XYZ file of C-alpha atoms in Angstrom:
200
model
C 89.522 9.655 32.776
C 88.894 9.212 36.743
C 91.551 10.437 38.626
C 92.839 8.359 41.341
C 90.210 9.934 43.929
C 87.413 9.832 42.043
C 88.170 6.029 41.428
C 88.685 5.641 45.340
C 85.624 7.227 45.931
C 83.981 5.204 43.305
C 85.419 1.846 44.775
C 84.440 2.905 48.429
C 80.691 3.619 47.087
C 80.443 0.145 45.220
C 81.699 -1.755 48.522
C 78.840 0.144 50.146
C 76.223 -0.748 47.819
C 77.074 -4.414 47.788
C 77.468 -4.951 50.956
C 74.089 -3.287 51.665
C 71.962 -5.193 48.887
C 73.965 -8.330 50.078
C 72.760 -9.635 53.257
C 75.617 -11.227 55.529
C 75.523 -15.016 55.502
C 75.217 -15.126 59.801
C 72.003 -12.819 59.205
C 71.050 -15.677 56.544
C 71.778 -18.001 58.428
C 69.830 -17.038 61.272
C 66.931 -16.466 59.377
C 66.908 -20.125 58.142
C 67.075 -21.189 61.420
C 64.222 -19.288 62.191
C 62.550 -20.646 59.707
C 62.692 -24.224 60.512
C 62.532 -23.448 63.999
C 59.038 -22.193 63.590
C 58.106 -24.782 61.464
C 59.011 -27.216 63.465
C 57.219 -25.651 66.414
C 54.032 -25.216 63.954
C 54.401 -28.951 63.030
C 54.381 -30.235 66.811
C 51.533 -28.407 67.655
C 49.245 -29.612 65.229
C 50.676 -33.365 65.471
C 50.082 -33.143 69.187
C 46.626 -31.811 69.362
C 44.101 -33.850 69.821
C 40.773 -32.483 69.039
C 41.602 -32.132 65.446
C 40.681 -34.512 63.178
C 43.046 -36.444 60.991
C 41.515 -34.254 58.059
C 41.811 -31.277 59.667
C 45.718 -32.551 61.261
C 46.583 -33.165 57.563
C 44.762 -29.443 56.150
C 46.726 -28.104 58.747
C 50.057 -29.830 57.775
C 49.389 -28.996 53.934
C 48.894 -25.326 55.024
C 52.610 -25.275 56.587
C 54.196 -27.259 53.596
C 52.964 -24.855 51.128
C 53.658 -21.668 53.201
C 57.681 -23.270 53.867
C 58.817 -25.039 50.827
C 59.748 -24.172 47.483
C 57.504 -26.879 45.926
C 57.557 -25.696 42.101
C 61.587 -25.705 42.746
C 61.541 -29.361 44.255
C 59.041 -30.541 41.529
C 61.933 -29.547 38.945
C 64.692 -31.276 40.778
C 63.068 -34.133 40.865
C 61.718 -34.157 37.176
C 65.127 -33.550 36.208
C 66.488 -34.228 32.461
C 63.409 -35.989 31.865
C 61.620 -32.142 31.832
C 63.394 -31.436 28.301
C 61.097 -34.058 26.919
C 58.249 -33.214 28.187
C 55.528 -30.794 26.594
C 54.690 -27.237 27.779
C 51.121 -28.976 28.596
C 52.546 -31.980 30.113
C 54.609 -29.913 32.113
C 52.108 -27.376 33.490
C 49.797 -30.637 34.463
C 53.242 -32.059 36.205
C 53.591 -28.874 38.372
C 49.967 -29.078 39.391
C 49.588 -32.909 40.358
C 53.780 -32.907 42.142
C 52.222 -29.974 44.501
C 49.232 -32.362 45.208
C 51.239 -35.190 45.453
C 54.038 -34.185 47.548
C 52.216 -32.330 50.220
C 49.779 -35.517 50.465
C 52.944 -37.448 50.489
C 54.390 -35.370 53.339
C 51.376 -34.419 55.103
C 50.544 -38.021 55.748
C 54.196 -38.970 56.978
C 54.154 -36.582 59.636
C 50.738 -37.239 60.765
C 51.791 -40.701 61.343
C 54.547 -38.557 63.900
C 53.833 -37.496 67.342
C 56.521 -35.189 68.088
C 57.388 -34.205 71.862
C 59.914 -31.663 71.056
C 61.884 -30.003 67.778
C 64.998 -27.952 68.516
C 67.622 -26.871 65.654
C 71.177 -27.426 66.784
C 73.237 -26.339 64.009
C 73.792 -24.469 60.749
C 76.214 -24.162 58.193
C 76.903 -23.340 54.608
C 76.596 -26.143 51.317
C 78.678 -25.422 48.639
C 76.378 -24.133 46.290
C 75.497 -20.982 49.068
C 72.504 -22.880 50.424
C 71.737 -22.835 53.962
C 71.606 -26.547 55.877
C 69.936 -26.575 59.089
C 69.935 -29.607 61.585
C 67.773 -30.427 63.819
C 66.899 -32.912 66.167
C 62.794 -34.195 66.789
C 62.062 -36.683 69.894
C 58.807 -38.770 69.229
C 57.032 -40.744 71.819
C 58.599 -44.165 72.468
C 61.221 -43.726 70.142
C 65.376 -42.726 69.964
C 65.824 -39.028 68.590
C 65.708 -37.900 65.496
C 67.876 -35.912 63.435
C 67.066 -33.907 60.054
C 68.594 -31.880 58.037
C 66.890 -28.974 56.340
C 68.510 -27.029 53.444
C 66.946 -23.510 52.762
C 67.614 -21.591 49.876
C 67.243 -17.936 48.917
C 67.864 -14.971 51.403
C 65.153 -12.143 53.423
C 61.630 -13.004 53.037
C 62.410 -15.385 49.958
C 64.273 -18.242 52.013
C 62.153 -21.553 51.255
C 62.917 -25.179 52.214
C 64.400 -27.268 48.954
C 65.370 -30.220 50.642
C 65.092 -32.685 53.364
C 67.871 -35.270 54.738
C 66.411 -38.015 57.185
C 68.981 -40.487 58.258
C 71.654 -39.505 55.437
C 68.977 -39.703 53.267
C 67.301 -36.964 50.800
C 63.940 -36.776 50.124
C 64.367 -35.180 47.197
C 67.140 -37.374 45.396
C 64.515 -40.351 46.442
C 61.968 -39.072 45.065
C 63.998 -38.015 41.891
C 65.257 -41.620 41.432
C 61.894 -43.193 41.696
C 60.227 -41.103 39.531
C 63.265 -41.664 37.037
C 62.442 -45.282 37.623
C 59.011 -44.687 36.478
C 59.885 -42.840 33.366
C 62.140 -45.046 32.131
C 59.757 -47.792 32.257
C 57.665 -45.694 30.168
C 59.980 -45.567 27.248
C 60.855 -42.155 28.490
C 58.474 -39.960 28.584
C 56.406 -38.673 31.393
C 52.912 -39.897 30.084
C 53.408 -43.101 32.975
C 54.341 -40.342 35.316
C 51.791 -38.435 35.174
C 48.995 -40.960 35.055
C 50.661 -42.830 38.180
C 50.554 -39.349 40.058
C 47.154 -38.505 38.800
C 46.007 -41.748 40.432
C 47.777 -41.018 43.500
C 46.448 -37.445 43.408
């Protein structure tokens, strides 16, 4: 049986170890800014230079995208309950054509941008422990912009899940219109999946 010491001691070494394999939520929080901060400066530099191409603007985009968001995590948001009635094949093509299909999605919506400046102005904490970071965008002939971006994960592993334009999320969008699209298929994800593979 510990004594009272030992158990102390014990207690004192736990608090130690969890507090060292746990980083701090300002240190997370910082590095989520940091995060979209640089993404946001990647993104105006390649909207705003003009000798690339739009297919090299858009291979440029798709290169951020897949380097800052968690798209295999988004694709199974958005699939939602509809993914427990899909097949292991039918999902493994799903994964494949959403990552196609949502950075060609993206990738053409902000080339259609011209961004003067992106600054982050906030952060703070969602209920589930994810991080939401605001910023604001200015564009050229047009009022400011503000987005929210809500990282998830901690270190090296924070990725982008979500994104909030006008009150709106991209994800929950998507989500419903793809529900949309099921349904009308009597449920299954067959009519998805050809719609995207057109799209793709």
């Amino acid at each position: 049986m510990l004594s009272r010491r030992n158990l102390l001691a014990a207690c004192g070494l736990l608090a130690v170890v969890l507090c060292v394999g746990t980083p701090p939520r300002a240190a997370i929080a910082a590095d989520a800014r940091s995060l979209v901060q640089n993404l946001g400066n990647q993104a105006t530099k390649v909207l705003n230079d003009t000798a690339l191409s739009p297919g090299q603007r858009s291979g440029a985009l798709r290169q951020l995208l897949v380097a800052n968001f968690d798209l295999d995590g988004i694709g199974t948001l958005v699939l939602g309950r509809f993914g427990k009635r899909a097949t292991e094949a039918q999902l493994r093509e799903y994964r494949t054509l959403f990552v196609d299909y949502i950075v060609k999605a993206y990738s053409a919506r902000l080339g259609q941008q011209s961004w003067e400046s992106f600054t982050v102005t906030d952060t703070h904490q969602a209920e589930d422990g994810d991080t939401i970071v605001g910023s604001e965008s200015t564009a050229r002939g047009q009022p400011p912009s503000h987005i929210e971006w809500r990282v998830h994960g901690s270190g090296a592993g924070l990725r982008i899940v979500d994104v909030t334009v006008g009150g709106v999320s991209m994800v929950l969008t998507q989500r419903d219109d793809f529900a949309s699209v099921i349904q009308n298929g009597n449920g299954g994800i067959a009519q998805l999946l050809q719609q995207l593979r057109q799209k793709t």
